[in-house]
Coordinates of C-alpha atoms and ligand atoms in Angstrom, one line a residue:
X1 CA 15.9 -1.4 -43.6
X2 CA 15.0 -3.4 -40.6
X3 CA 12.0 -5.6 -40.3
X4 CA 9.3 -3.3 -38.1
X5 CA 6.7 -5.6 -38.7
X6 CA 4.3 -7.0 -35.9
X7 CA 6.3 -10.2 -34.5
X8 CA 3.1 -11.7 -32.9
X9 CA 2.5 -14.6 -34.2
X10 CA -0.7 -15.6 -32.9
X11 CA -2.9 -12.3 -32.3
X12 CA -5.5 -14.7 -31.0
X13 CA -3.9 -15.6 -27.9
X14 CA -4.9 -12.6 -25.6
X15 CA -1.8 -13.6 -22.9
X16 CA 1.2 -12.7 -24.9
X17 CA 1.6 -9.0 -24.9
X18 CA 0.3 -7.6 -28.0
X19 CA 2.8 -5.5 -30.1
X20 CA 1.7 -2.5 -32.0
X21 CA 2.8 -2.5 -35.6
X22 CA 4.8 0.3 -37.8
X23 CA 3.2 3.4 -36.8
X24 CA 3.4 6.8 -35.1
X25 CA 1.7 8.9 -32.6
X26 CA 1.0 12.7 -33.0
X27 CA -0.1 14.8 -30.0
X28 CA -2.1 18.1 -30.2
X29 CA -1.5 19.7 -26.7
X30 CA 1.5 18.0 -26.0
X31 CA 2.9 20.4 -23.7
X32 CA -0.4 20.8 -21.6
X33 CA -1.1 18.8 -18.1
X34 CA -2.3 15.9 -19.4
X35 CA 0.7 14.4 -22.0
X36 CA 3.4 16.1 -19.1
X37 CA 2.0 13.9 -16.4
X38 CA 0.2 10.8 -18.6
X39 CA 0.6 10.7 -21.6
X40 CA 4.8 10.4 -22.4
X41 CA 5.1 8.5 -19.5
X42 CA 3.1 5.7 -20.7
X43 CA 4.3 6.4 -24.4
X44 CA 7.8 5.8 -22.5
X45 CA 6.5 2.7 -20.4
X46 CA 5.4 1.1 -23.7
X47 CA 9.0 1.7 -25.0
X48 CA 10.3 0.0 -21.8
X49 CA 8.0 -2.8 -21.9
X50 CA 9.1 -3.7 -25.5
X51 CA 5.1 -3.3 -27.4
X52 CA 6.3 -0.6 -29.5
X53 CA 8.1 -1.0 -32.8
X54 CA 11.4 -0.1 -33.3
X55 CA 11.1 2.5 -36.0
X56 CA 8.3 3.9 -33.5
X57 CA 7.9 7.7 -33.7
X58 CA 6.1 10.5 -31.6
X59 CA 5.6 13.8 -32.9
X60 CA 4.7 16.8 -30.6
X61 CA 2.4 19.7 -32.4
X62 CA 2.8 23.2 -30.2
X63 CA 2.7 26.8 -30.5
X64 CA 6.3 26.9 -28.4
X65 CA 9.2 27.7 -30.9
X66 CA 11.2 24.4 -30.1
X67 CA 13.7 22.3 -31.8
X68 CA 13.2 18.2 -31.9
X69 CA 16.4 19.0 -29.2
X70 CA 14.2 20.8 -27.2
X71 CA 11.3 18.7 -27.3
X72 CA 13.6 15.3 -26.8
X73 CA 14.4 17.2 -23.4
X74 CA 11.1 18.1 -22.1
X75 CA 9.7 14.5 -22.9
X76 CA 13.4 13.4 -21.1
X77 CA 12.1 15.3 -17.8
X78 CA 8.4 14.4 -18.0
X79 CA 9.4 10.8 -18.4
X80 CA 12.4 10.8 -16.0
X81 CA 9.4 12.6 -13.3
X82 CA 6.8 10.0 -14.0
X83 CA 7.7 6.7 -15.6
X84 CA 6.2 3.7 -14.2
X85 CA 8.8 1.4 -15.3
X86 CA 12.5 2.4 -14.3
X87 CA 13.8 5.0 -16.4
X88 CA 16.6 3.6 -18.6
X89 CA 18.8 5.5 -20.5
X90 CA 19.0 3.4 -23.5
X91 CA 15.3 3.0 -23.7
X92 CA 15.2 6.3 -23.6
X93 CA 17.5 6.8 -26.5
X94 CA 15.7 4.5 -28.5
X95 CA 12.5 6.6 -28.0
X96 CA 14.2 9.9 -28.7
X97 CA 15.3 9.0 -32.0
X98 CA 12.1 9.0 -32.9
X99 CA 11.1 12.3 -31.2
X100 CA 9.9 15.0 -33.5
X101 CA 8.4 18.5 -33.3
X102 CA 6.2 20.7 -35.4
X103 CA 5.3 24.3 -33.8
X104 CA 2.8 26.2 -35.1
X105 CA -0.9 26.8 -34.1
X106 CA -3.7 25.1 -34.4
X107 CA -4.9 27.8 -37.5
X108 CA -1.5 27.7 -39.5
X109 CA -2.0 25.8 -42.3
X110 CA 1.6 26.0 -43.2
X111 CA 2.0 24.4 -39.9
X112 CA 0.0 21.2 -40.9
X113 CA 1.9 21.2 -44.5
X114 CA 5.3 20.9 -42.0
X115 CA 3.2 18.1 -39.9
X116 CA 2.7 16.2 -43.3
X117 CA 6.5 16.6 -44.4
X118 CA 7.5 15.0 -40.8
X119 CA 5.4 12.6 -41.5
X120 CA 6.5 11.3 -45.1
X121 CA 10.0 11.9 -43.7
X122 CA 9.0 9.1 -40.7
X123 CA 7.4 7.2 -43.0
X124 CA 10.6 6.7 -45.6
X125 CA 13.4 7.1 -42.6
X126 CA 12.0 4.9 -40.2
X127 CA 9.4 2.6 -41.6
X128 CA 6.1 4.1 -40.3
X129 CA 4.3 2.7 -43.5
X130 CA 1.6 5.8 -44.2
X131 CA 0.3 4.7 -40.2
X132 CA -0.9 7.7 -38.2
X133 CA -2.6 7.9 -35.1
X134 CA -3.2 12.0 -34.1
X135 CA -4.2 12.3 -30.6
X136 CA -6.4 15.5 -29.6
X137 CA -5.4 16.4 -26.5
X138 CA -7.1 19.7 -26.7
X139 CA -10.2 21.9 -25.6
X140 CA -13.2 20.5 -27.6
X141 CA -13.2 24.3 -28.8
X142 CA -10.1 23.4 -30.9
X143 CA -11.5 19.6 -32.1
X144 CA -12.8 21.1 -35.4
X145 CA -10.1 23.7 -36.1
X146 CA -7.4 20.3 -35.7
X147 CA -9.6 18.2 -37.4
X148 CA -10.1 20.5 -40.7
X149 CA -6.8 21.1 -41.3
X150 CA -5.8 17.4 -41.1
X151 CA -8.6 17.2 -43.5
X152 CA -7.0 20.2 -45.9
X153 CA -3.8 18.6 -45.3
X154 CA -4.3 14.9 -46.9
X155 CA -3.3 13.8 -43.1
X156 CA -6.8 12.5 -42.4
X157 CA -6.8 10.3 -45.1
X158 CA -5.4 6.9 -45.3
X159 CA -3.3 5.7 -48.2
X160 CA -3.4 2.4 -49.3
X161 CA -3.3 -0.8 -46.8
X162 CA -2.3 2.1 -44.0
X163 CA -4.5 3.6 -41.4
X164 CA -5.0 6.9 -39.8
X165 CA -6.7 7.2 -36.4
X166 CA -7.7 9.7 -34.0
X167 CA -8.2 10.2 -30.3
X168 CA -10.0 12.2 -28.5
X169 CA -10.2 13.5 -25.0
X170 CA -12.9 13.8 -22.8
X171 CA -14.9 16.1 -22.3
X172 CA -17.1 15.2 -25.3
X173 CA -18.6 18.4 -25.6
X174 CA -21.0 20.0 -22.8
X175 CA -24.2 18.5 -23.2
X176 CA -26.2 16.2 -25.6
X177 CA -26.5 19.0 -28.5
X178 CA -22.7 20.0 -28.3
X179 CA -21.6 16.6 -28.0
X180 CA -23.4 15.5 -31.2
X181 CA -22.4 18.4 -33.0
X182 CA -18.7 17.7 -32.2
X183 CA -19.4 14.2 -33.7
X184 CA -20.6 15.7 -37.0
X185 CA -17.2 17.5 -37.3
X186 CA -15.0 15.0 -36.6
X187 CA -16.9 12.4 -38.6
X188 CA -16.5 14.8 -41.6
X189 CA -13.2 14.6 -41.4
X190 CA -12.6 10.4 -40.1
X191 CA -14.2 7.4 -40.6
X192 CA -16.0 6.6 -37.4
X193 CA -14.4 3.6 -37.4
X194 CA -11.3 5.5 -36.8
X195 CA -12.4 7.7 -34.0
X196 CA -11.3 6.5 -30.5
X197 CA -12.7 8.3 -27.6
X198 CA -10.8 8.2 -24.3
X199 CA -12.3 7.3 -21.3
X200 CA -9.1 6.2 -19.1
X201 CA -11.4 4.5 -16.4
X202 CA -11.9 1.8 -18.8
X203 CA -7.6 1.3 -19.2
X204 CA -7.8 0.8 -15.9
X205 CA -7.2 -2.5 -14.6
X206 CA -9.3 -3.1 -12.1
X207 CA -12.4 -1.6 -14.2
X208 CA -11.7 -4.5 -16.6
X209 CA -11.9 -7.1 -13.6
X210 CA -14.8 -6.1 -13.3
X211 CA -15.8 -8.1 -16.5
X212 CA -13.7 -11.3 -14.7
X213 CA -15.2 -10.8 -11.8
X214 CA -18.8 -10.9 -12.7
X215 CA -18.2 -13.2 -15.9
X216 CA -15.7 -15.6 -15.1
X217 CA -17.0 -16.9 -11.7
X218 CA -20.1 -18.8 -10.7
X219 CA -20.5 -17.1 -7.4
X220 CA -21.1 -13.6 -8.0
X221 CA -23.5 -13.4 -10.9
X222 CA -26.8 -15.7 -9.2
X223 CA -26.9 -12.7 -6.5
X224 CA -26.3 -9.4 -8.8
X225 CA -29.5 -8.6 -8.8
X226 CA -32.8 -7.0 -7.1
X227 CA -33.5 -10.4 -5.5
X228 CA -30.5 -10.2 -3.6
X229 CA -28.9 -6.6 -3.7
X230 CA -30.3 -3.7 -2.0
X231 CA -28.3 -0.6 -3.5
X232 CA -25.0 0.2 -5.2
X233 CA -23.0 2.9 -4.4
X234 CA -20.4 4.2 -6.8
X235 CA -17.6 6.5 -5.2
X236 CA -15.3 8.5 -7.2
X237 CA -13.2 10.7 -3.8
X238 CA -10.6 12.7 -4.3
X239 CA -8.5 14.3 -1.8
X240 CA -7.4 17.4 -3.7
X241 CA -8.9 20.6 -5.2
X242 CA -9.0 21.8 -8.6
X243 CA -5.1 22.5 -8.8
X244 CA -4.5 24.7 -11.5
X245 CA -7.1 23.7 -13.6
X246 CA -9.7 26.3 -12.9
X247 CA -9.8 27.5 -16.6
X248 CA -10.8 24.0 -17.7
X249 CA -13.2 23.0 -14.4
X250 CA -15.1 26.6 -14.0
X251 CA -18.1 26.5 -15.1
X252 CA -18.0 22.7 -16.7
X253 CA -18.0 21.4 -12.9
X254 CA -17.7 18.0 -11.7
X255 CA -20.7 15.8 -12.6
X256 CA -19.5 17.1 -16.3
X257 CA -16.4 16.1 -15.6
X258 CA -16.3 12.7 -14.5
X259 CA -20.2 11.5 -13.9
X260 CA -20.9 12.1 -17.7
X261 CA -18.1 9.6 -18.3
X262 CA -15.9 7.7 -15.8
X263 CA -19.2 7.6 -13.4
X264 CA -21.3 6.3 -15.7
X265 CA -19.0 3.9 -17.6
X266 CA -18.6 2.2 -14.5
X267 CA -22.2 2.0 -13.4
X268 CA -22.5 0.6 -17.3
X269 CA -20.3 -2.2 -16.8
X270 CA -21.4 -3.0 -13.0
X271 CA -25.1 -3.4 -14.0
X272 CA -25.4 -4.6 -17.9
X273 CA -26.0 -8.3 -19.2
X274 CA -23.7 -10.8 -19.9
X275 CA -22.0 -9.9 -23.4
X276 CA -22.1 -12.3 -26.4
X277 CA -18.2 -11.6 -26.3
X278 CA -15.9 -8.8 -25.0
X279 CA -15.8 -7.4 -29.3
X280 CA -16.8 -3.7 -29.4
X281 CA -20.1 -4.2 -30.7
X282 CA -21.1 -7.0 -28.2
X283 CA -19.9 -5.0 -25.0
X284 CA -21.4 -1.4 -26.4
X285 CA -24.9 -3.2 -27.1
X286 CA -25.3 -4.4 -23.6
X287 CA -23.6 -1.4 -22.4
X288 CA -26.2 1.0 -24.5
X289 CA -28.7 -1.4 -23.5
X290 CA -28.5 -0.4 -19.6
X291 CA -28.0 2.9 -20.1
X292 CA -31.0 3.4 -22.0
X293 CA -32.8 1.5 -19.3
X294 CA -31.9 4.6 -16.8
X295 CA -34.4 6.5 -15.3
X296 CA -33.4 9.7 -13.2
X297 CA -36.2 10.2 -10.3
X298 CA -38.8 12.3 -10.5
X299 CA -38.0 14.6 -7.8
X300 CA -34.5 15.4 -8.3
X301 CA -33.9 17.9 -5.3
X302 CA -34.2 14.8 -2.9
X303 CA -32.4 12.4 -5.1
X304 CA -29.3 14.2 -6.2
X305 CA -27.3 17.0 -4.1
X306 CA -24.4 18.9 -5.2
X307 CA -21.7 20.9 -3.0
X308 CA -18.2 23.4 -3.0
X309 CA -15.7 22.7 -0.6
X310 CA -14.7 25.3 1.5
X311 CA -11.4 25.8 2.9
X312 CA -10.2 23.7 5.7
X313 CA -7.1 21.4 6.9
X314 CA -6.5 18.5 4.2
X315 CA -4.8 16.3 6.4
X316 CA -1.4 18.7 8.2
X317 CA -2.3 21.3 5.3
X318 CA -4.2 24.3 5.5
X319 CA -6.5 24.7 2.3
X320 CA -8.3 27.6 0.1
X321 CA -11.7 27.1 -0.9
X322 CA -12.9 26.6 -4.2
X323 CA -14.4 30.5 -4.5
X324 CA -10.6 31.6 -3.4
X325 CA -9.0 29.2 -5.9
X326 CA -6.5 31.6 -8.7
X327 CA -9.0 31.8 -11.6
X328 CA -12.3 31.0 -10.0
X329 CA -14.9 33.3 -10.7
X330 CA -15.5 34.3 -7.0
X331 CA -19.3 33.9 -7.3
X332 CA -19.2 30.8 -8.8
X333 CA -21.8 28.5 -8.7
X334 CA -19.8 25.2 -10.2
X335 CA -20.2 22.3 -8.2
X336 CA -17.1 20.6 -6.9
X337 CA -19.4 17.4 -5.4
X338 CA -22.1 16.1 -7.0
X339 CA -24.4 12.8 -6.0
X340 CA -27.1 11.3 -8.1
X341 CA -29.7 8.4 -7.2
X342 CA -30.3 6.4 -10.5
X343 CA -33.1 3.6 -11.7
X344 CA -33.2 1.0 -14.1
X345 CA -35.9 0.0 -15.4
X346 CA -34.7 -4.0 -15.8
X347 CA -36.1 -6.5 -14.4
X348 CA -32.8 -7.8 -13.0
X349 CA -32.4 -4.4 -11.1
X350 CA -36.2 -3.2 -10.3
X351 CA -36.1 -1.3 -7.0
X352 CA -32.3 -1.2 -6.7
X353 CA -31.2 2.1 -6.5
X354 CA -27.8 3.3 -7.9
X355 CA -26.1 6.1 -6.1
X356 CA -23.1 8.0 -7.6
X357 CA -20.9 10.4 -5.8
X358 CA -17.6 12.0 -6.5
X359 CA -16.0 15.0 -5.0
X360 CA -12.7 17.3 -4.8
X361 CA -10.8 17.9 -1.4
X362 CA -12.8 14.9 0.4
X363 CA -11.4 12.7 2.9
X364 CA -9.5 10.9 0.9
X365 CA -8.6 9.7 -2.7
X366 CA -10.4 6.3 -3.2
X367 CA -12.5 5.1 -6.2
X368 CA -15.0 2.1 -5.5
X369 CA -18.1 0.2 -6.5
X370 CA -19.7 -1.3 -3.6
X371 CA -22.5 -3.9 -4.5
X372 CA -24.7 -4.1 -1.3
X373 CA -27.0 -6.5 -0.1
X374 CA -30.1 -7.2 1.5
X375 CA -30.1 -8.2 4.9
X376 CA -31.3 -12.4 5.5
X377 CA -34.4 -12.5 5.6
X378 CA -34.5 -14.0 8.7
X379 CA -31.6 -14.2 11.7
X380 CA -31.7 -17.4 14.3
X381 CA -30.0 -15.6 16.6
X382 CA -30.5 -13.4 19.8
X383 CA -30.8 -9.8 18.6
X384 CA -28.3 -8.8 20.5
X385 CA -25.9 -11.0 18.6
X386 CA -26.4 -9.6 15.5
X387 CA -26.6 -5.9 16.4
X388 CA -23.0 -5.2 14.7
X389 CA -24.1 -6.7 11.5
X390 CA -24.2 -4.8 8.9
X391 CA -25.1 -5.4 5.0
X392 CA -22.6 -7.9 3.1
X393 CA -20.9 -6.2 0.0
X394 CA -18.7 -7.2 -2.7
X395 CA -16.6 -3.9 -3.0
X396 CA -14.5 -3.4 -6.2
X397 CA -11.4 -1.2 -5.4
X398 CA -10.8 0.8 -8.5
X399 CA -7.8 2.6 -6.6
X400 CA -5.8 3.5 -5.1
X401 CA -5.9 0.0 -3.1
X402 CA -6.8 -1.9 -6.3
X403 CA -8.6 -5.3 -5.6
X404 CA -11.9 -6.5 -4.2
X405 CA -13.4 -7.2 -0.8
X406 CA -15.9 -9.1 0.3
X407 CA -17.7 -8.2 3.6
X408 CA -19.4 -10.5 5.9
X409 CA -21.1 -11.3 8.9
X410 CA -18.4 -13.4 11.2
X411 CA -18.7 -15.3 14.9
X412 CA -16.6 -13.1 17.0
X413 CA -14.0 -15.4 19.1
X414 CA -14.7 -16.2 22.7
X415 CA -18.5 -14.8 23.0
X416 CA -21.2 -17.0 23.2
X417 CA -22.4 -16.0 20.1
X418 CA -21.6 -12.0 18.7
X419 CA -21.5 -11.5 14.8
X420 CA -19.6 -8.3 13.3
X421 CA -18.3 -7.4 10.1
X422 CA -15.3 -8.4 9.0
X423 CA -13.8 -8.3 5.3
X424 CA -11.7 -10.8 3.1
X425 CA -9.9 -8.7 0.6
X426 CA -8.0 -10.0 -2.6
X427 CA -5.3 -7.5 -3.4
X428 CA -3.8 -6.9 -6.9
X429 CA 0.0 -6.0 -5.1
X430 CA 0.0 -9.5 -3.3
X431 CA -1.6 -11.6 -5.8
X432 CA 0.2 -11.1 -8.8
X433 CA 3.6 -10.1 -9.0
X434 CA 3.5 -7.6 -12.2
X435 CA 2.5 -4.2 -11.1
X436 CA -0.4 -3.0 -13.2
X437 CA 0.4 -0.7 -16.4
X438 CA -1.4 2.8 -16.3
X439 CA -4.7 2.9 -18.1
X440 CA -3.2 5.3 -21.1
X441 CA -0.6 2.9 -22.0
X442 CA -3.6 0.1 -22.3
X443 CA -5.4 2.7 -24.1
X444 CA -2.8 3.7 -26.1
X445 CA -1.7 0.9 -27.0
X446 CA -5.1 -0.3 -27.9
X447 CA -5.4 2.7 -30.3
X448 CA -2.2 1.7 -32.1
X449 CA -3.2 -1.9 -32.6
X450 CA -6.8 -0.9 -33.8
X451 CA -8.4 -2.4 -31.1
X452 CA -12.0 -0.2 -29.8
X453 CA -13.2 -2.6 -27.1
X454 CA -12.2 -0.1 -24.2
X455 CA -13.3 3.2 -26.1
X456 CA -17.1 4.6 -25.5
X457 CA -19.1 4.8 -28.6
X458 CA -21.0 7.9 -29.8
X459 CA -24.1 5.9 -28.3
X460 CA -22.8 5.5 -25.0
X461 CA -21.5 8.9 -25.3
X462 CA -24.9 10.7 -25.9
X463 CA -27.2 8.4 -23.9
X464 CA -24.7 9.7 -21.0
X465 CA -25.6 13.2 -21.6
X466 CA -29.3 12.4 -22.0
X467 CA -28.7 11.3 -18.4
X468 CA -27.0 14.2 -16.9
X469 CA -28.8 17.0 -18.9
X470 CA -31.9 17.2 -17.0
X471 CA -30.0 17.1 -13.8
X472 CA -27.8 20.3 -15.2
X473 CA -30.7 21.5 -16.1
X474 CA -32.3 21.4 -12.7
X475 CA -29.0 22.3 -11.2
X476 CA -28.8 25.7 -13.4
X477 CA -31.9 26.9 -11.6
X478 CA -30.3 26.5 -8.1
X479 CA -28.4 29.0 -6.9
X480 CA -25.3 28.5 -5.1
X481 CA -24.3 24.9 -4.2
X482 CA -24.2 23.8 -0.4
X483 CA -20.6 24.2 0.8
X484 CA -18.7 21.2 2.7
X485 CA -15.3 21.9 4.5
X486 CA -12.2 20.3 2.9
X487 CA -11.2 17.0 4.5
X488 CA -14.6 15.7 5.0
X489 CA -17.2 13.6 3.1
X490 CA -18.9 16.0 1.2
X491 CA -22.1 18.2 1.8
X492 CA -25.4 17.5 4.2
X493 CA -27.5 17.3 0.9
X494 CA -25.8 14.2 0.4
X495 CA -26.0 12.4 3.4
X496 CA -29.7 13.8 3.5
X497 CA -30.4 12.4 0.2
X498 CA -29.4 8.8 1.1
X499 CA -31.1 9.3 5.1
X500 CA -34.5 10.0 3.1
X501 CA -34.1 6.4 1.3
X502 CA -33.5 4.5 4.8
X503 CA -29.7 4.8 3.6
X504 CA -26.2 6.0 4.6
X505 CA -23.1 6.4 2.4
X506 CA -20.2 4.1 3.0
X507 CA -17.2 5.3 4.7
X508 CA -14.2 3.9 2.0
Ligands
BG6_601 C1 -10.1 12.9 -15.0 C2 -10.8 14.8 -14.7 O1 -10.7 12.9 -16.1 O2 -10.1 12.3 -14.5 C3 -10.0 14.9 -13.5 O3 -11.0 15.2 -15.8 C4 -9.8 13.6 -12.3 O4 -10.7 16.2 -12.7 C5 -9.3 12.8 -13.2 O5 -8.9 13.9 -11.1 C6 -9.1 11.7 -12.1 O6 -8.4 9.9 -12.8 P1 -7.6 9.3 -12.0 O7 -7.5 8.1 -12.7 O8 -6.8 9.6 -11.5 O9 -8.5 8.8 -10.8

C-alpha cells in the first residue's frame, strides 16, 4: 500500500505548502450550484497543486440515479469549465480514481448505509484511515435531517485515532433564534471542535491581507483610530442580478445573504484590536469583542437604506427588474440593496461610523474596505490650491482588482501650487508572480488539515444576527423598498443616508 502519510516535515513553518493527510470529502448537495461552480473546481485545483494526499477520495451524495462513472463525467465537466489551474489529464485521472457517488434522498436511511459502506471501502482500499469531512452544501432546512442520518449510521462518530468533521455553508439560520436552533441540532451530533462554518470571504487572500497590512507594518496602525479616521466604508457591489437563485434569495434578501456574514466579518477584521496570535481562539476573541461593541443608530429610518433593482441597462445588456425575475413573487418586498451605519463603542472608534453597503445590479462588481481619513487640521495653502483635495484614504481592494490603494494629495506639475488627489497602488497581480488561490481552495484544505482560524465561531455568528435582527425587524414594518435602476449605485435613500451625516459614498 502506498504511504499516504503527511509528508510535511515542519508543520510550524507556514511558508511551506501544507498537505492534507489521508482523508475523504463527502459533499451533500453535490449537483447544486455551489458545488458545480466552486467546490468541485477547488478540489481539482488542490489536487493539481499537490496539496491532497494520493489516496484522497471525493464522495458525491445526491438524489440522481448516477453511477460513479456518471458522477466522474459530471465532475470533469464542472472542473473543465471553471478550474483555476490548467486542466491536466493526469491530475484529473488521479482525482477520478477516488470519485464515488451515493444515490439517495436525505431521509433515506438505506442511502446512508450505502454511504457508510463506501466510506469503509475507501478506508480499506485508498487508505483514508477513517478521516472524513462532510460538506453540507444544502439549505439549512436539510441540516437537521442530514445530521441525524449521519448520527444514526454511525458516520458522525470518529473511530479511535481518526477524525470526522462537518462543514456548514451559510446562511446559518435567518435570525438569532433560528441560528441557535441550528447550532443545537448540529452540536447534538458533532463535537463543536469538528464543526467548520464557511464564510468564504475569510478564505480570500485579500481579506487575510488585512491582517498583514494592519499587524505586520508600522505605518497603518498608529492612524487606525478615531484620532485620524473620519469614517469607514465597506462595499460589496455586484453588477449582476439574482440569476436562477430566486428560490434561495426571495424572502431572505441581501442583508441576510451577505451583511450578516461577509460584510460583518470584513468589519470585524478592520475594526478589531491586535490579536495575541493568529490562533482560532485569539482571533475569535478580538472579533467577538468588536462585534459586541457595535451599537446601532437609534433612528434606523435615517441610518439604514433598502432598495430593489428595477429594469434597465447593465452595460449593453437590457435587464429585467427584480420583480420580473423568474421565480420571484411579483409583490416581493425583498431588498436587493442594503446599507447600514454601525457605531462602535470603544475608545479606538468612538465617533467613527462604519457604513456597510451591498447590492445586486449595481454599477460594477467590486468589494472594498475604504478607511477615510479626517482632513488635515490646517492647510497652509491658498484655499484655491486645495479645492480639489479630498480625504486621504487607505482602500483595501478585496476584488476583482486585488490590492491596496493609498489616496493622498500631490502637487499638480506646472502649477505654482495646486494639490489634487492621486492614487498609489499595490496590486497582487504585478507584485507576485503566483495567482491567488480561490477562497474555497484555502478553506477546504483548512478543514482537511483541521485548521480553524478562518472559520467564524458560533459566538460570532450569533453576534452578527444580534446586529442585523433589529434592522430586519424594522424593515419588515415598511412596504416596498425603493427602486433603483439596474447599473446605477443604488437607491436615493442610500445617498441621503450619508448626506445626512455630511458624507458621500465613494465611487469605487
Ligand atoms: C455568496 C452570496 O455568499 O457570495 C451571493 O450568497 C454572492 O449572493 C456571493 O453573489 C459573492 O461571492 P464573491 O466571492 O463572488 O464576491
